[in-house]
């Protein structure tokens, strides 16, 4: 039997969208972060989390950690385009290197009295959050954990009087003896 030809296009291939954590080593000079952020925005890519700090003071080298999402082909494009930027020394996809340690720090302000105050203290204790400030009507808690743990903590604190949140973004490092 011969296969029938059709005028309709074949089924489109749908690639899964995955979350990736990228570690980028760059020269610490003015405009580097703007160029990297511009590369993302100019191509319509989203940055979900961004942290930057100088890691080698003498050599003026910084580490940028970016969490983004995309299909495998989009992530490969992002890594390739980042590698071509002049001040970039290395781009490592920590998601692809295996198990990476990822942590995020958040400060959470909760305002409440009576039962809400007691419940906020109980939840903070259950999550291992530290009390950074306390008044008769409010607390500021510090929590360090995975993004998922931070999200759960914030969601639960919303019910007992959450009024303000500050988050650092993801800091990440590959496990094992090797370095970037």
PDB file of C-alpha atoms in Angstrom:
ATOM      1  CA  UNK A   1       0.000   0.000   0.000  1.00  0.00           C
ATOM      2  CA  UNK A   2       1.205   3.448  -0.750  1.00  0.00           C
ATOM      3  CA  UNK A   3       1.087   6.141   1.864  1.00  0.00           C
ATOM      4  CA  UNK A   4      -1.479   8.853   1.269  1.00  0.00           C
ATOM      5  CA  UNK A   5      -0.144  12.326   0.753  1.00  0.00           C
ATOM      6  CA  UNK A   6      -1.835  15.152   2.528  1.00  0.00           C
ATOM      7  CA  UNK A   7      -1.878  18.889   2.236  1.00  0.00           C
ATOM      8  CA  UNK A   8      -1.784  19.320   6.006  1.00  0.00           C
ATOM      9  CA  UNK A   9       1.474  19.843   7.841  1.00  0.00           C
ATOM     10  CA  UNK A  10       2.834  17.014   9.955  1.00  0.00           C
ATOM     11  CA  UNK A  11       2.641  17.037  13.720  1.00  0.00           C
ATOM     12  CA  UNK A  12       4.811  19.701  15.299  1.00  0.00           C
ATOM     13  CA  UNK A  13       7.513  18.568  17.666  1.00  0.00           C
ATOM     14  CA  UNK A  14       7.146  20.014  21.143  1.00  0.00           C
ATOM     15  CA  UNK A  15      10.313  20.213  23.218  1.00  0.00           C
ATOM     16  CA  UNK A  16      10.024  20.327  27.003  1.00  0.00           C
ATOM     17  CA  UNK A  17      10.924  23.570  28.759  1.00  0.00           C
ATOM     18  CA  UNK A  18      13.385  23.047  31.609  1.00  0.00           C
ATOM     19  CA  UNK A  19      14.924  25.211  34.324  1.00  0.00           C
ATOM     20  CA  UNK A  20      18.701  25.680  34.057  1.00  0.00           C
ATOM     21  CA  UNK A  21      21.211  27.300  36.393  1.00  0.00           C
ATOM     22  CA  UNK A  22      24.136  28.917  34.575  1.00  0.00           C
ATOM     23  CA  UNK A  23      27.365  30.044  36.256  1.00  0.00           C
ATOM     24  CA  UNK A  24      29.240  32.672  34.261  1.00  0.00           C
ATOM     25  CA  UNK A  25      32.765  33.894  35.045  1.00  0.00           C
ATOM     26  CA  UNK A  26      33.380  37.440  33.771  1.00  0.00           C
ATOM     27  CA  UNK A  27      35.748  40.379  34.105  1.00  0.00           C
ATOM     28  CA  UNK A  28      34.410  42.743  36.748  1.00  0.00           C
ATOM     29  CA  UNK A  29      34.119  45.886  34.672  1.00  0.00           C
ATOM     30  CA  UNK A  30      31.408  48.476  34.047  1.00  0.00           C
ATOM     31  CA  UNK A  31      28.675  47.414  31.645  1.00  0.00           C
ATOM     32  CA  UNK A  32      29.200  43.623  31.805  1.00  0.00           C
ATOM     33  CA  UNK A  33      25.941  42.907  33.590  1.00  0.00           C
ATOM     34  CA  UNK A  34      24.078  45.268  31.238  1.00  0.00           C
ATOM     35  CA  UNK A  35      25.483  43.425  28.202  1.00  0.00           C
ATOM     36  CA  UNK A  36      24.450  40.045  29.591  1.00  0.00           C
ATOM     37  CA  UNK A  37      20.978  41.250  30.595  1.00  0.00           C
ATOM     38  CA  UNK A  38      20.664  42.944  27.194  1.00  0.00           C
ATOM     39  CA  UNK A  39      21.519  39.697  25.434  1.00  0.00           C
ATOM     40  CA  UNK A  40      18.664  37.979  27.305  1.00  0.00           C
ATOM     41  CA  UNK A  41      16.091  40.727  26.766  1.00  0.00           C
ATOM     42  CA  UNK A  42      17.070  41.340  23.146  1.00  0.00           C
ATOM     43  CA  UNK A  43      16.303  37.724  22.273  1.00  0.00           C
ATOM     44  CA  UNK A  44      13.197  37.415  24.440  1.00  0.00           C
ATOM     45  CA  UNK A  45      14.742  35.113  27.049  1.00  0.00           C
ATOM     46  CA  UNK A  46      13.714  35.455  30.688  1.00  0.00           C
ATOM     47  CA  UNK A  47      16.001  35.636  33.727  1.00  0.00           C
ATOM     48  CA  UNK A  48      14.213  34.067  36.699  1.00  0.00           C
ATOM     49  CA  UNK A  49      17.032  34.675  39.179  1.00  0.00           C
ATOM     50  CA  UNK A  50      20.262  36.666  39.003  1.00  0.00           C
ATOM     51  CA  UNK A  51      23.100  36.978  41.497  1.00  0.00           C
ATOM     52  CA  UNK A  52      26.433  38.691  40.944  1.00  0.00           C
ATOM     53  CA  UNK A  53      29.521  39.202  43.077  1.00  0.00           C
ATOM     54  CA  UNK A  54      33.241  39.681  42.682  1.00  0.00           C
ATOM     55  CA  UNK A  55      34.912  36.371  43.573  1.00  0.00           C
ATOM     56  CA  UNK A  56      38.572  37.158  42.835  1.00  0.00           C
ATOM     57  CA  UNK A  57      39.373  40.667  44.055  1.00  0.00           C
ATOM     58  CA  UNK A  58      42.967  40.829  42.801  1.00  0.00           C
ATOM     59  CA  UNK A  59      42.060  39.672  39.273  1.00  0.00           C
ATOM     60  CA  UNK A  60      38.750  41.609  39.215  1.00  0.00           C
ATOM     61  CA  UNK A  61      36.777  38.487  38.292  1.00  0.00           C
ATOM     62  CA  UNK A  62      33.056  38.135  39.072  1.00  0.00           C
ATOM     63  CA  UNK A  63      30.658  35.217  39.085  1.00  0.00           C
ATOM     64  CA  UNK A  64      27.160  35.664  37.718  1.00  0.00           C
ATOM     65  CA  UNK A  65      24.591  32.977  38.483  1.00  0.00           C
ATOM     66  CA  UNK A  66      21.507  33.035  36.272  1.00  0.00           C
ATOM     67  CA  UNK A  67      18.461  30.808  36.483  1.00  0.00           C
ATOM     68  CA  UNK A  68      16.513  30.669  33.235  1.00  0.00           C
ATOM     69  CA  UNK A  69      14.125  28.346  31.440  1.00  0.00           C
ATOM     70  CA  UNK A  70      13.969  27.093  27.892  1.00  0.00           C
ATOM     71  CA  UNK A  71      14.041  24.137  25.589  1.00  0.00           C
ATOM     72  CA  UNK A  72      17.368  22.344  25.142  1.00  0.00           C
ATOM     73  CA  UNK A  73      17.990  24.242  21.908  1.00  0.00           C
ATOM     74  CA  UNK A  74      17.212  27.618  23.520  1.00  0.00           C
ATOM     75  CA  UNK A  75      19.550  26.862  26.465  1.00  0.00           C
ATOM     76  CA  UNK A  76      22.324  25.895  24.009  1.00  0.00           C
ATOM     77  CA  UNK A  77      21.737  29.193  22.156  1.00  0.00           C
ATOM     78  CA  UNK A  78      21.930  31.146  25.423  1.00  0.00           C
ATOM     79  CA  UNK A  79      25.202  29.441  26.432  1.00  0.00           C
ATOM     80  CA  UNK A  80      26.708  29.976  22.992  1.00  0.00           C
ATOM     81  CA  UNK A  81      25.739  33.654  22.873  1.00  0.00           C
ATOM     82  CA  UNK A  82      27.012  34.264  26.416  1.00  0.00           C
ATOM     83  CA  UNK A  83      30.347  32.619  25.555  1.00  0.00           C
ATOM     84  CA  UNK A  84      30.813  35.055  22.658  1.00  0.00           C
ATOM     85  CA  UNK A  85      30.505  38.171  24.825  1.00  0.00           C
ATOM     86  CA  UNK A  86      33.927  39.777  25.275  1.00  0.00           C
ATOM     87  CA  UNK A  87      34.284  39.898  29.077  1.00  0.00           C
ATOM     88  CA  UNK A  88      32.978  36.320  29.559  1.00  0.00           C
ATOM     89  CA  UNK A  89      35.648  33.749  30.484  1.00  0.00           C
ATOM     90  CA  UNK A  90      33.472  30.656  31.050  1.00  0.00           C
ATOM     91  CA  UNK A  91      29.845  29.557  30.994  1.00  0.00           C
ATOM     92  CA  UNK A  92      28.920  26.411  32.893  1.00  0.00           C
ATOM     93  CA  UNK A  93      25.443  24.883  32.902  1.00  0.00           C
ATOM     94  CA  UNK A  94      25.280  23.588  36.471  1.00  0.00           C
ATOM     95  CA  UNK A  95      22.078  21.733  35.639  1.00  0.00           C
ATOM     96  CA  UNK A  96      23.988  19.602  33.122  1.00  0.00           C
ATOM     97  CA  UNK A  97      27.063  18.963  35.298  1.00  0.00           C
ATOM     98  CA  UNK A  98      25.033  16.807  37.654  1.00  0.00           C
ATOM     99  CA  UNK A  99      24.072  17.494  41.205  1.00  0.00           C
ATOM    100  CA  UNK A 100      24.666  21.119  42.095  1.00  0.00           C
ATOM    101  CA  UNK A 101      24.142  22.765  45.465  1.00  0.00           C
ATOM    102  CA  UNK A 102      21.669  25.635  45.109  1.00  0.00           C
ATOM    103  CA  UNK A 103      20.610  27.964  47.904  1.00  0.00           C
ATOM    104  CA  UNK A 104      18.659  31.154  48.217  1.00  0.00           C
ATOM    105  CA  UNK A 105      18.341  33.516  51.167  1.00  0.00           C
ATOM    106  CA  UNK A 106      15.182  35.425  51.985  1.00  0.00           C
ATOM    107  CA  UNK A 107      14.128  37.948  54.588  1.00  0.00           C
ATOM    108  CA  UNK A 108      10.436  37.836  55.459  1.00  0.00           C
ATOM    109  CA  UNK A 109       8.550  40.419  57.510  1.00  0.00           C
ATOM    110  CA  UNK A 110       5.401  39.210  59.275  1.00  0.00           C
ATOM    111  CA  UNK A 111       3.027  41.495  61.179  1.00  0.00           C
ATOM    112  CA  UNK A 112       0.458  40.092  63.566  1.00  0.00           C
ATOM    113  CA  UNK A 113      -0.816  39.659  67.091  1.00  0.00           C
ATOM    114  CA  UNK A 114      -2.188  36.797  69.137  1.00  0.00           C
ATOM    115  CA  UNK A 115      -2.649  33.493  67.312  1.00  0.00           C
ATOM    116  CA  UNK A 116      -1.092  34.788  64.074  1.00  0.00           C
ATOM    117  CA  UNK A 117       2.050  35.780  65.970  1.00  0.00           C
ATOM    118  CA  UNK A 118       2.294  32.359  67.638  1.00  0.00           C
ATOM    119  CA  UNK A 119       1.701  30.563  64.320  1.00  0.00           C
ATOM    120  CA  UNK A 120       4.385  32.676  62.597  1.00  0.00           C
ATOM    121  CA  UNK A 121       6.901  31.696  65.293  1.00  0.00           C
ATOM    122  CA  UNK A 122       5.906  28.018  64.992  1.00  0.00           C
ATOM    123  CA  UNK A 123       6.275  28.024  61.192  1.00  0.00           C
ATOM    124  CA  UNK A 124       9.625  29.816  61.370  1.00  0.00           C
ATOM    125  CA  UNK A 125      10.873  27.224  63.846  1.00  0.00           C
ATOM    126  CA  UNK A 126       9.629  24.347  61.670  1.00  0.00           C
ATOM    127  CA  UNK A 127      11.532  25.725  58.658  1.00  0.00           C
ATOM    128  CA  UNK A 128      14.666  26.525  60.663  1.00  0.00           C
ATOM    129  CA  UNK A 129      14.331  30.257  59.993  1.00  0.00           C
ATOM    130  CA  UNK A 130      16.253  32.647  62.245  1.00  0.00           C
ATOM    131  CA  UNK A 131      14.604  35.613  63.903  1.00  0.00           C
ATOM    132  CA  UNK A 132      16.550  38.718  62.830  1.00  0.00           C
ATOM    133  CA  UNK A 133      14.270  41.329  64.405  1.00  0.00           C
ATOM    134  CA  UNK A 134      11.268  41.238  66.713  1.00  0.00           C
ATOM    135  CA  UNK A 135       8.914  43.919  67.956  1.00  0.00           C
ATOM    136  CA  UNK A 136       5.608  43.638  69.799  1.00  0.00           C
ATOM    137  CA  UNK A 137       3.778  43.501  66.458  1.00  0.00           C
ATOM    138  CA  UNK A 138       6.254  42.156  63.890  1.00  0.00           C
ATOM    139  CA  UNK A 139       9.076  39.733  63.111  1.00  0.00           C
ATOM    140  CA  UNK A 140      11.730  39.615  60.430  1.00  0.00           C
ATOM    141  CA  UNK A 141      12.863  36.063  59.669  1.00  0.00           C
ATOM    142  CA  UNK A 142      15.862  34.887  57.661  1.00  0.00           C
ATOM    143  CA  UNK A 143      15.635  31.601  55.790  1.00  0.00           C
ATOM    144  CA  UNK A 144      18.258  29.943  53.626  1.00  0.00           C
ATOM    145  CA  UNK A 145      17.220  26.975  51.510  1.00  0.00           C
ATOM    146  CA  UNK A 146      16.336  25.756  48.066  1.00  0.00           C
ATOM    147  CA  UNK A 147      14.068  27.918  45.947  1.00  0.00           C
ATOM    148  CA  UNK A 148      11.246  25.446  46.597  1.00  0.00           C
ATOM    149  CA  UNK A 149      11.710  25.677  50.390  1.00  0.00           C
ATOM    150  CA  UNK A 150      11.742  29.477  50.235  1.00  0.00           C
ATOM    151  CA  UNK A 151       8.576  29.478  48.110  1.00  0.00           C
ATOM    152  CA  UNK A 152       6.778  27.164  50.580  1.00  0.00           C
ATOM    153  CA  UNK A 153       7.850  29.312  53.550  1.00  0.00           C
ATOM    154  CA  UNK A 154       6.611  32.498  51.887  1.00  0.00           C
ATOM    155  CA  UNK A 155       3.309  30.884  50.913  1.00  0.00           C
ATOM    156  CA  UNK A 156       2.669  29.699  54.486  1.00  0.00           C
ATOM    157  CA  UNK A 157       3.672  33.032  56.015  1.00  0.00           C
ATOM    158  CA  UNK A 158       1.163  34.805  53.751  1.00  0.00           C
ATOM    159  CA  UNK A 159      -1.648  33.297  55.832  1.00  0.00           C
ATOM    160  CA  UNK A 160      -0.260  34.683  59.120  1.00  0.00           C
ATOM    161  CA  UNK A 161       0.518  38.277  58.137  1.00  0.00           C
ATOM    162  CA  UNK A 162       3.344  38.448  55.578  1.00  0.00           C
ATOM    163  CA  UNK A 163       3.885  42.085  54.553  1.00  0.00           C
ATOM    164  CA  UNK A 164       7.319  42.157  52.886  1.00  0.00           C
ATOM    165  CA  UNK A 165       9.824  39.802  51.233  1.00  0.00           C
ATOM    166  CA  UNK A 166      13.410  40.298  50.066  1.00  0.00           C
ATOM    167  CA  UNK A 167      15.225  37.475  48.243  1.00  0.00           C
ATOM    168  CA  UNK A 168      18.833  37.137  47.115  1.00  0.00           C
ATOM    169  CA  UNK A 169      18.335  34.915  44.102  1.00  0.00           C
ATOM    170  CA  UNK A 170      20.030  31.559  43.621  1.00  0.00           C
ATOM    171  CA  UNK A 171      23.664  30.944  44.526  1.00  0.00           C
ATOM    172  CA  UNK A 172      24.894  27.629  43.106  1.00  0.00           C
ATOM    173  CA  UNK A 173      27.991  25.467  42.895  1.00  0.00           C
ATOM    174  CA  UNK A 174      28.718  22.065  41.357  1.00  0.00           C
ATOM    175  CA  UNK A 175      29.324  19.250  43.846  1.00  0.00           C
ATOM    176  CA  UNK A 176      32.626  17.414  44.038  1.00  0.00           C
ATOM    177  CA  UNK A 177      36.302  18.373  44.026  1.00  0.00           C
ATOM    178  CA  UNK A 178      36.420  20.176  40.663  1.00  0.00           C
ATOM    179  CA  UNK A 179      36.011  23.893  40.143  1.00  0.00           C
ATOM    180  CA  UNK A 180      34.709  26.008  37.316  1.00  0.00           C
TER     181      UNK A 180
END
